[in-house]
CSV table of C-alpha atoms and ligand atoms in Angstrom, one decimal:
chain,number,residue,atom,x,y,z
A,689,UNK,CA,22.3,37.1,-20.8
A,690,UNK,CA,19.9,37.0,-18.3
A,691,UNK,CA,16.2,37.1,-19.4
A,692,UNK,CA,12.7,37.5,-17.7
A,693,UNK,CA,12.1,34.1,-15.8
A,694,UNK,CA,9.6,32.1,-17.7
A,695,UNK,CA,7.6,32.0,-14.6
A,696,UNK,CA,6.0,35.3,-15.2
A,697,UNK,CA,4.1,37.5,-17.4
A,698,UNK,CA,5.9,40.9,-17.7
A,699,UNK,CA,3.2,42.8,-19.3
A,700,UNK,CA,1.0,41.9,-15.9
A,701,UNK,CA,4.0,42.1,-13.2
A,702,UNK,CA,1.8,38.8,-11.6
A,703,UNK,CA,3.2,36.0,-10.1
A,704,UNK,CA,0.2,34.2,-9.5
A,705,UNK,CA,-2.2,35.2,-7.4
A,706,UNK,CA,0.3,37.8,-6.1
A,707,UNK,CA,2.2,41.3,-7.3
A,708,UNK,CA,0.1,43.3,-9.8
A,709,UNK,CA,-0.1,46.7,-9.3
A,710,UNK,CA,-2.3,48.6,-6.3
A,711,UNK,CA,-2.2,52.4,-6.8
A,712,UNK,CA,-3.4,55.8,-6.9
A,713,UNK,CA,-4.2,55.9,-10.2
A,714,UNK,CA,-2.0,59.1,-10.2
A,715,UNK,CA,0.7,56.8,-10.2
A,716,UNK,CA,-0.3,54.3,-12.9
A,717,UNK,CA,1.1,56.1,-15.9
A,718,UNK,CA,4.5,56.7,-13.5
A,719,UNK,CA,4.6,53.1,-13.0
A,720,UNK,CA,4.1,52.1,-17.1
A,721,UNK,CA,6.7,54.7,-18.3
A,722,UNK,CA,9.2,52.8,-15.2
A,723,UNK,CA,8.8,49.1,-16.9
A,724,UNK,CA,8.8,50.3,-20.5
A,725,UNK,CA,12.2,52.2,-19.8
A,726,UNK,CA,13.5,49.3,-17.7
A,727,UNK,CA,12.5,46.2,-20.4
A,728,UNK,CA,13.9,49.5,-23.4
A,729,UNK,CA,16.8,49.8,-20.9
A,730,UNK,CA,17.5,46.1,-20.0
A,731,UNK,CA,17.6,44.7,-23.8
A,732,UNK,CA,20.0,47.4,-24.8
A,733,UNK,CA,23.6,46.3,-24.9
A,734,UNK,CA,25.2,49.5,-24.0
A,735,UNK,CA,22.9,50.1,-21.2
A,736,UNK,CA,24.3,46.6,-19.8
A,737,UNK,CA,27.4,47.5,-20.6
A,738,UNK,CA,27.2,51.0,-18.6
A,739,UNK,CA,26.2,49.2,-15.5
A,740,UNK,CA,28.7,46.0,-15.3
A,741,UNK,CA,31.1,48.5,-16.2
A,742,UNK,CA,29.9,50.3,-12.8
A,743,UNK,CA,29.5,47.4,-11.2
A,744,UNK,CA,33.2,46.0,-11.9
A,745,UNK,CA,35.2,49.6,-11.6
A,746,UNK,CA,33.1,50.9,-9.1
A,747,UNK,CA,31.1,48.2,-6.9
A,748,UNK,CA,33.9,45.9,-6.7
A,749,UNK,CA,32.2,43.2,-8.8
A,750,UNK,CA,32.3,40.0,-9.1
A,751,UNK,CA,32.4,39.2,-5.5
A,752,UNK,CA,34.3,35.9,-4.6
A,753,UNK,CA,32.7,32.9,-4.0
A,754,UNK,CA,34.6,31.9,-0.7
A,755,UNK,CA,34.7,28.5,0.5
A,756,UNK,CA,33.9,28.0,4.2
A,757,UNK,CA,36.5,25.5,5.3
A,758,UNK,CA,36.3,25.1,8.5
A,759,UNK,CA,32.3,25.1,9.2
A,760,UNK,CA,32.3,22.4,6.0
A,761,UNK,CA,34.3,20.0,7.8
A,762,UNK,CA,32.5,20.9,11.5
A,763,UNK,CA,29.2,20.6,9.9
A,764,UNK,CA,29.7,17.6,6.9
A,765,UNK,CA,28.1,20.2,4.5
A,766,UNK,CA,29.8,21.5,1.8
A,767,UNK,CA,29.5,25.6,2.2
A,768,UNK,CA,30.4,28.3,-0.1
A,769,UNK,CA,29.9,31.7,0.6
A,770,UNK,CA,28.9,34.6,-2.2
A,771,UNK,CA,30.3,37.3,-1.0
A,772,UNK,CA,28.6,40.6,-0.9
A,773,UNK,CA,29.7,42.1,1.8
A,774,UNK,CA,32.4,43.1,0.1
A,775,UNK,CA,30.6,45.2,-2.7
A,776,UNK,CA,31.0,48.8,-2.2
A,777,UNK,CA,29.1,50.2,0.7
A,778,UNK,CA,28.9,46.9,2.7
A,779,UNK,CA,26.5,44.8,0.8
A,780,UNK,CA,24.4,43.8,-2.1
A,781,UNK,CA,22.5,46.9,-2.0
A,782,UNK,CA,24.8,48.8,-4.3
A,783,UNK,CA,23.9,46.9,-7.5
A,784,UNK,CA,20.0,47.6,-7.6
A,785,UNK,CA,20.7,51.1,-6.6
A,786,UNK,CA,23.6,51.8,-9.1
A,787,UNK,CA,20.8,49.9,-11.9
A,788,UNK,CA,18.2,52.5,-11.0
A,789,UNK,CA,19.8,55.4,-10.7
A,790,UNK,CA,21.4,54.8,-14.3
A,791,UNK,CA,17.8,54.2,-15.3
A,792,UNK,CA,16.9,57.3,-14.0
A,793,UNK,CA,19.0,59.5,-15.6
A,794,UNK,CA,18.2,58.0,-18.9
A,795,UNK,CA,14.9,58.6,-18.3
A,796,UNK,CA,15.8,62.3,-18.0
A,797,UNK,CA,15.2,62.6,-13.8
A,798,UNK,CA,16.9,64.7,-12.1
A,799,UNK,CA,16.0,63.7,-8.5
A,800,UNK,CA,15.7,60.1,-6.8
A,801,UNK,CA,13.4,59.3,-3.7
A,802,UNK,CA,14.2,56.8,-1.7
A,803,UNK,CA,12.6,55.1,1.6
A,804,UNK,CA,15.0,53.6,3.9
A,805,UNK,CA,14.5,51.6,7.7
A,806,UNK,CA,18.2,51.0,9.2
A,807,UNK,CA,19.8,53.3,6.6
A,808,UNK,CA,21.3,50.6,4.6
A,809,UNK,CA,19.4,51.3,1.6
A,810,UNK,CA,19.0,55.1,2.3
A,811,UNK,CA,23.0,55.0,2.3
A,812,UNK,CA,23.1,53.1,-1.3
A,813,UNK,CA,20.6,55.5,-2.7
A,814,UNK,CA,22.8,58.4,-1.8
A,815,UNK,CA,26.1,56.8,-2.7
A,816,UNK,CA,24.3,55.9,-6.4
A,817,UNK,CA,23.0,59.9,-6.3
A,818,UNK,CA,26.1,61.3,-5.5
A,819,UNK,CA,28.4,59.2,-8.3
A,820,UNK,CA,25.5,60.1,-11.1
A,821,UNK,CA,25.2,63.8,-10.7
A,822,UNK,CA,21.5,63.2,-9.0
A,823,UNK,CA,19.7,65.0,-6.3
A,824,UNK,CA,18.5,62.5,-3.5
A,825,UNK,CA,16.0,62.5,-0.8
A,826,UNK,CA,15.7,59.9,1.4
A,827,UNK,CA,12.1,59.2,3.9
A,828,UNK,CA,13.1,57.3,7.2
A,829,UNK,CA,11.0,57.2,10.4
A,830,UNK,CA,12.1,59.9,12.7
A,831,UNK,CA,12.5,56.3,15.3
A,832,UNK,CA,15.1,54.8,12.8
A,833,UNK,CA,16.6,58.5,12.8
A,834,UNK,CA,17.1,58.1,16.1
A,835,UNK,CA,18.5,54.5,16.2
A,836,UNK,CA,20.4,54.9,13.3
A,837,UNK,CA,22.5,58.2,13.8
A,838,UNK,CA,25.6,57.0,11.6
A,839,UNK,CA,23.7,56.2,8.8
A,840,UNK,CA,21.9,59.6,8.5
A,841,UNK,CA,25.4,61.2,8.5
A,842,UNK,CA,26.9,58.8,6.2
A,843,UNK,CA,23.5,60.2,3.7
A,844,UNK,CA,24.1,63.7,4.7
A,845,UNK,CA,27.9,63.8,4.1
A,846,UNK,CA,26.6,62.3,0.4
A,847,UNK,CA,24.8,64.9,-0.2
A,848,UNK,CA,21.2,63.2,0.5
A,849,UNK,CA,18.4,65.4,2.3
A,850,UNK,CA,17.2,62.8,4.9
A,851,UNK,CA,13.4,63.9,5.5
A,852,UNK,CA,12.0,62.7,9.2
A,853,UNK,CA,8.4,60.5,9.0
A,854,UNK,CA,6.4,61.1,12.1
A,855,UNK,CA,3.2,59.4,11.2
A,856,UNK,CA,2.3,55.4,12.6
A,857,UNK,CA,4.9,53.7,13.9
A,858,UNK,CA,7.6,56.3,12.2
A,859,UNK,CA,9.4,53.2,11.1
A,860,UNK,CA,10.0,51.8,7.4
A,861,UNK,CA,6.4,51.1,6.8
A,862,UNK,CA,5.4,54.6,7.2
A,863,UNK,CA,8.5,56.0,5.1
A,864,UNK,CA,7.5,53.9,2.5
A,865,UNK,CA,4.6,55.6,2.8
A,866,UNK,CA,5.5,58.9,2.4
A,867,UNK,CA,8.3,58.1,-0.3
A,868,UNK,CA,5.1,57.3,-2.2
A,869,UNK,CA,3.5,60.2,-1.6
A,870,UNK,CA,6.4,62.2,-2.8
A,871,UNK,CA,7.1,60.3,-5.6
A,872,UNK,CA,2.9,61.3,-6.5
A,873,UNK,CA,4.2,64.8,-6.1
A,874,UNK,CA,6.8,64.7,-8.4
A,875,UNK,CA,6.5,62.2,-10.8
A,876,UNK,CA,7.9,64.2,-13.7
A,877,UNK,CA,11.1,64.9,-11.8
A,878,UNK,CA,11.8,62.6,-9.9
A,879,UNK,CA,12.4,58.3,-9.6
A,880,UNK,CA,11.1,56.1,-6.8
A,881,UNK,CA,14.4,54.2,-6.1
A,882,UNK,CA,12.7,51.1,-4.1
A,883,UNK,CA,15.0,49.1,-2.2
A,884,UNK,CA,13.7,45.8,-2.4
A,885,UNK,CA,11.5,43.5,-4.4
A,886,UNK,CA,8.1,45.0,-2.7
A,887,UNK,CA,6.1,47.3,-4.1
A,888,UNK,CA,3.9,47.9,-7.4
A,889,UNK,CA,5.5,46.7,-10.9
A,890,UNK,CA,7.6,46.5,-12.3
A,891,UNK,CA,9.8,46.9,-9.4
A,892,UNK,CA,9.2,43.0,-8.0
A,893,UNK,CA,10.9,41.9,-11.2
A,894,UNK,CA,13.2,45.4,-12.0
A,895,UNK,CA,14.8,44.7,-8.7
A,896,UNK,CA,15.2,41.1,-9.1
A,897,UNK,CA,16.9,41.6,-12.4
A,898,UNK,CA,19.2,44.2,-11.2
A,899,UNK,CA,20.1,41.8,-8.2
A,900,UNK,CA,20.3,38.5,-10.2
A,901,UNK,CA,23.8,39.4,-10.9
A,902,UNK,CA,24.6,37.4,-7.5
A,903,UNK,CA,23.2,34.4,-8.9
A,904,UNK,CA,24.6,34.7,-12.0
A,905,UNK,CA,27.9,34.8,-10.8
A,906,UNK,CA,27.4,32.3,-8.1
A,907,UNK,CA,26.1,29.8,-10.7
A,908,UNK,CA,29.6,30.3,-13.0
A,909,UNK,CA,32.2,30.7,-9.8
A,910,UNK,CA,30.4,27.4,-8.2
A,911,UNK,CA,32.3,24.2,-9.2
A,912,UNK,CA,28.7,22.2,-9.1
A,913,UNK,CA,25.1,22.7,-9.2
A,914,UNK,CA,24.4,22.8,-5.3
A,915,UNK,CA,22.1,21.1,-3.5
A,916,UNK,CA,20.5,24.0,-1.8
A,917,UNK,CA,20.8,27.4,-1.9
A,918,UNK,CA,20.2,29.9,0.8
A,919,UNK,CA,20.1,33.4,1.4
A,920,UNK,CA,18.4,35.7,4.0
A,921,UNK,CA,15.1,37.5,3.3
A,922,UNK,CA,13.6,41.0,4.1
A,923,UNK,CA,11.7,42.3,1.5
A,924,UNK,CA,13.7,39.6,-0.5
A,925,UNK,CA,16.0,41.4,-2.6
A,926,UNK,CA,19.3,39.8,-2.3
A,927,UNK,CA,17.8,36.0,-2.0
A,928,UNK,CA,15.6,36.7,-5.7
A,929,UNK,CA,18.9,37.6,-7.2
A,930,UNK,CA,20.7,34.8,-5.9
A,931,UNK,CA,17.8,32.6,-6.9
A,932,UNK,CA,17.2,34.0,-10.2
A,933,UNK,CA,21.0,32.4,-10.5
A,934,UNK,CA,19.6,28.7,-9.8
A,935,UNK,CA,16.0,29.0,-10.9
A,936,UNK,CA,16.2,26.7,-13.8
A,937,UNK,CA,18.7,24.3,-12.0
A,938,UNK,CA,17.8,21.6,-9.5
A,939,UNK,CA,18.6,23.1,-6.4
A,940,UNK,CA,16.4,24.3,-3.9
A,941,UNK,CA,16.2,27.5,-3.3
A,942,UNK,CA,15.6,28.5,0.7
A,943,UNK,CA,14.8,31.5,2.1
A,944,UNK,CA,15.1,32.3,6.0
A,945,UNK,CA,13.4,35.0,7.7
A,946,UNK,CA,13.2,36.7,11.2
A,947,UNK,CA,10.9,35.1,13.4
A,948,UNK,CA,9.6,38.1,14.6
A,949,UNK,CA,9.0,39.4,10.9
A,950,UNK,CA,8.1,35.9,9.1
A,951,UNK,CA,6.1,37.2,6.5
A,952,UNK,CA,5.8,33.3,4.6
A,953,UNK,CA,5.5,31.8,7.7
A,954,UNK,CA,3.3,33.9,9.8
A,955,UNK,CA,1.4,36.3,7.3
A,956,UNK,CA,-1.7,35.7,5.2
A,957,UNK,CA,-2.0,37.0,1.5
A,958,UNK,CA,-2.7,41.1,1.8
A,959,UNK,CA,-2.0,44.0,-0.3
A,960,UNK,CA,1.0,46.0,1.3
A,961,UNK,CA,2.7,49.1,-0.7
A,962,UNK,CA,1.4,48.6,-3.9
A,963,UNK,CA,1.6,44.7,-4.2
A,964,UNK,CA,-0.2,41.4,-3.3
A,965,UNK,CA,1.9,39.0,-1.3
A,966,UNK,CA,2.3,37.7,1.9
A,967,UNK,CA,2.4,40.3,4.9
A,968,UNK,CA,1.9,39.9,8.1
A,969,UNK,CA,-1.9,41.5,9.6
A,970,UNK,CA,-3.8,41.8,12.4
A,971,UNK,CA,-7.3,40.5,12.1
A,972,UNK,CA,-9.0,43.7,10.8
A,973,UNK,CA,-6.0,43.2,7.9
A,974,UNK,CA,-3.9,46.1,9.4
A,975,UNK,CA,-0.4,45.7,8.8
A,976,UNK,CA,1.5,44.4,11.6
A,977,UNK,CA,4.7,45.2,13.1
A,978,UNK,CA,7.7,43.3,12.4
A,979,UNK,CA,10.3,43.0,15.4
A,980,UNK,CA,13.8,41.3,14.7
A,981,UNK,CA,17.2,41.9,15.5
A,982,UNK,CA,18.4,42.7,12.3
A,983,UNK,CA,16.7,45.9,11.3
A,984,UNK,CA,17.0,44.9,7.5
A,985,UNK,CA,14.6,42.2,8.0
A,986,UNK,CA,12.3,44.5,10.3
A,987,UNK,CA,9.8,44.5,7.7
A,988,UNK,CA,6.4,42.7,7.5
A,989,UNK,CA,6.0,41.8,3.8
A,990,UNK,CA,8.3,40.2,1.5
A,991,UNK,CA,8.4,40.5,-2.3
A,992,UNK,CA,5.5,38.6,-4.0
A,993,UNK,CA,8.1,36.6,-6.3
A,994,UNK,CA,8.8,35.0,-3.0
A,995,UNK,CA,5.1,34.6,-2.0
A,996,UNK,CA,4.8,33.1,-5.6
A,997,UNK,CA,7.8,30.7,-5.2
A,998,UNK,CA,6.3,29.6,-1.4
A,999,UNK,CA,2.8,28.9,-2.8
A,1000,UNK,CA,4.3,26.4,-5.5
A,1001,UNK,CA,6.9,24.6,-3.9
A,1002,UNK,CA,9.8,25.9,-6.0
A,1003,UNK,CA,11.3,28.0,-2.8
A,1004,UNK,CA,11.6,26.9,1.1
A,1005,UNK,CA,10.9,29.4,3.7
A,1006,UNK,CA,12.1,29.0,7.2
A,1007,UNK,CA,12.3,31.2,10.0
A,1008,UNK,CA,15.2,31.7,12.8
A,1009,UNK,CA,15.7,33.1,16.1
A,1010,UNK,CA,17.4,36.2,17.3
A,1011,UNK,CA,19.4,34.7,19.4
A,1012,UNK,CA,20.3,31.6,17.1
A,1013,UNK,CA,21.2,34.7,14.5
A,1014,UNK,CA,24.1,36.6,17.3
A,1015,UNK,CA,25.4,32.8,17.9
A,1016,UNK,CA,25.4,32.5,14.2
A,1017,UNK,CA,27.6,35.9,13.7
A,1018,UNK,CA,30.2,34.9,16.3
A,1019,UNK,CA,30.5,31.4,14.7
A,1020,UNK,CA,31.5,32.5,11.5
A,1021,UNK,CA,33.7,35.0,12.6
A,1022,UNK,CA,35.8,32.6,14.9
A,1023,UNK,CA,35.5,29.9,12.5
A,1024,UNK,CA,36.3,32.1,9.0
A,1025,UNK,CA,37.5,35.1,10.1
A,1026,UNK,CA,34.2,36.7,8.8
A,1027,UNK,CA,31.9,39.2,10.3
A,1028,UNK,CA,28.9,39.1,9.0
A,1029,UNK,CA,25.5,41.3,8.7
A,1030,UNK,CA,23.0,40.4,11.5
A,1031,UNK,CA,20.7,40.1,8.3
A,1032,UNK,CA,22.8,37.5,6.6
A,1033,UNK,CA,23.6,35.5,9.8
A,1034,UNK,CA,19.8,34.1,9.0
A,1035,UNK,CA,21.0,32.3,6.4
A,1036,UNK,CA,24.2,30.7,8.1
A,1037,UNK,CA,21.9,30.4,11.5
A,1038,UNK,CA,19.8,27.8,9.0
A,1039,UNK,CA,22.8,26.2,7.7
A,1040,UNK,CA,24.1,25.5,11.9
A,1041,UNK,CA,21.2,24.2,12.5
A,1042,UNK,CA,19.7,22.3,10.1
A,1043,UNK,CA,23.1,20.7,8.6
A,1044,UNK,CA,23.2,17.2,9.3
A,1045,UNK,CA,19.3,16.6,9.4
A,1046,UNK,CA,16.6,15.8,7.3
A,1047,UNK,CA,16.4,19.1,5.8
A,1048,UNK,CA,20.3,19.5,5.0
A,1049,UNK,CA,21.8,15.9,5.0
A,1050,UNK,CA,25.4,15.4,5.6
A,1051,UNK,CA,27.8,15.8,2.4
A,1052,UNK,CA,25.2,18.3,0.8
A,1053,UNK,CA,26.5,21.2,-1.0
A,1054,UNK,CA,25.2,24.7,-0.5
A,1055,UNK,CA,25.2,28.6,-1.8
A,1056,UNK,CA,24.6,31.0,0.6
A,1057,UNK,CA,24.8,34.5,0.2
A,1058,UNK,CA,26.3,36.8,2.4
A,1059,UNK,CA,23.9,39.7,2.1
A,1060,UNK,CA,26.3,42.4,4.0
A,1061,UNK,CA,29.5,42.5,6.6
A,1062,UNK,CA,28.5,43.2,9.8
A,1063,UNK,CA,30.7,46.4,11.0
A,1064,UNK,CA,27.2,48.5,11.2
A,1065,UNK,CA,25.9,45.7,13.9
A,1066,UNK,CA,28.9,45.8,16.3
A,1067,UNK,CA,26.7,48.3,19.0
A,1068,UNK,CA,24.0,45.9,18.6
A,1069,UNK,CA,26.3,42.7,19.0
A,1070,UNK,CA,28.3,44.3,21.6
A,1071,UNK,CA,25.0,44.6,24.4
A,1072,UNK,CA,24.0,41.1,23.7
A,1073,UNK,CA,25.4,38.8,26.2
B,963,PLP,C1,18.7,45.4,3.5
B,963,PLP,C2,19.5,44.2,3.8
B,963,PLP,C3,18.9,42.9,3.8
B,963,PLP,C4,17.4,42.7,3.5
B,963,PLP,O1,17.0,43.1,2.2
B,963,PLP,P1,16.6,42.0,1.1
B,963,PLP,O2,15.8,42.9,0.1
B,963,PLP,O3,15.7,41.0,1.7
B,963,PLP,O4,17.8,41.5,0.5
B,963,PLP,C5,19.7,41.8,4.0
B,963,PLP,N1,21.0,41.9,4.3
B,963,PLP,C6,21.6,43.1,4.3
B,963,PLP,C7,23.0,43.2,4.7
B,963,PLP,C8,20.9,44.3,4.1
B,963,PLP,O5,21.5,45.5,4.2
């Protein structure tokens, strides 16, 4: 049974210098009632047994761990794929929001917020909602709206109210934002379903126990400890669940961000939605915007667990390129008969790249985790040359 790493204190929700807990206070006692239900919910067996049930009937779980034939003997790695893009909706997202929306309802909500950038999460959100009996209402930036037409529908034909966020840069950011804000509205009725492992505790930790069921079954379905282990990383969600997997293990644990939103690489310790991690600022500490291909990694922070894990040399953070990220999707299609998210090609761009060199020698063996398939991204893949 998987318990709070030993790296951090739960009562605090630090890692270090980063996470904590930066609030109106209106939402402090919100926040406390969230991790007292989660660690009450968490060490009760039939709770547990509630979600894997949910997770095995209903999300498809476990998801195999595939191994990439052909690329291993191109690249003189050995590569095995988790496979979340076959969960239920598309990718990992399902099993954080199936873990809070079961919290939610034994907490006696009736209505879950969510905030949502490409949809992904919004859509998960709705799909949890909808299965559980709960109202939903999803924030996205009336720009994503726009890009992301499918998605809205796929939340609307849920049952999800999709509310438009006109103010800054009407992207995720700003419908973060104003998730917040409602969430301050309606604290007594409703849950704050955060996608990712941002944001105030105990989400950083909540979420990374809800996803470390990737890990967990990665680390049992894996004939060997691996080398390395890589996933992508947005705000970080479905990379601290595979880590949580390997934490204790030797391997190294590698993270891969969009260049244009390389929050470890490129940011500088800030305070972004409720947390204090890496983001990436302008010089009057503004947050900046992120720009990458893959609007799942669109975002300019990451979770301070990774922030944490950067700053002491337990986790590896490397950044790719757009355009090394479409090459990466074709490649693994032609070579495994696997279309993958644009978001999870980061990792395998890494992996193409770097196998064979000093920082992924010949005969290693790695984990990588295929955050999500890549049917949403064919539009975007299609106008690329
Ligand atoms: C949302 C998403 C991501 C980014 O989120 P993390 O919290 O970093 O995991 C990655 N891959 C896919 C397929 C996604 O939908």
């Amino acid at each position: 049974m998987p318990t709070l790493s030993v790296h951090q204190k739960p009562a605090t929700g630090r890692f270090g210098d980063f996470g904590g807990r930066f609030v109106p206070e209106s939402l402090v006692p919100a926040c406390d009632a969230l991790a007292a239900a989660f660690h009450e919910a968490w060490t009760d067996p039939a709770f547990r047994a509630e979600l894997d049930e949910l997770l095995e009937v209903y999300a498809g779980r476990p998801t195999p761990l595939t191994p990439a034939r052909t690329l291993s003997a191109r690249l003189g790695v050995e590569l095995l794929l988790k496979r979340e893009d076959l969960a239920h909706t598309g990718s990992h997202k399902i099993n954080n929001v199936l873990g809070q929306a079961l919290l939610a309802r034994r907490m006696g909500k009736h209505r879950i917020i969510a905030e949502t950038g490409a949809g992904q999460h919004g859509v998960a959100a709705a799909t949890a909602a909808a299965l559980l009996g709960l109202e939903c209402t999803v924030y996205m930036g009336e720009r994503d709206i726009e890009r992301q037409q499918l998605n809205v529908l796929r939340m609307t034909t849920l049952g999800a109210t999709v509310v438009p966020v006109t103010t800054g840069s009407r992207t995720l950011k700003d419908a973060t934002n104003e998730a917040m804000r409602a969430w301050v509205a309606d604290v007594d009725g409703a849950h704050f379903l955060l996608g990712s492992v941002g944001g105030p505790h105990p989400y950083p930790t909540m979420v990374r126990e809800l996803q470390s069921v990737i890990g967990n079954e990665a680390r049992t379905q894996s004939p060997y400890v691996p080398d390395v282990v890589v996933a992508c990383v947005g705000g970080g969600s479905n990379a601290a669940g595979t880590f949580a997997g390997f934490i204790d293990t030797t391997a190294r644990l590698v993270g891969i961000e969009a260049a244009g939103g390389a929050a470890m690489t490129d940011g500088s310790p800030g305070v972004v939605h409720g947390a204090r991690s890496m983001v990436l600022q302008d010089a009057e500490g503004q947050v900046a915007e992120a720009e990458s291909i893959a609007a799942g990694l669109d975002y300019p922070g990451i979770g301070p667990e990774h922030a944490f894990l950067g700053a002491t040399g337990r986790a590896e953070y490397y950044a790719v390129t757009d355009d090394e990220v479409v090459a990466a999707v074709r490649r693994l299609a032609r070579a495994e008969g696997i279309i993958c998210a644009l978001e999870s090609a980061h990792a395998v761009a890494w992996v193409l790249r770097e196998a064979g060199g000093p920082l992924l020698p010949t005969g290693s063996r790695v984990v990588l985790t295929l955050s999500g398939r890549g049917d949403k991204d064919m539009a975007t893949l299609g106008a690329v040359a």
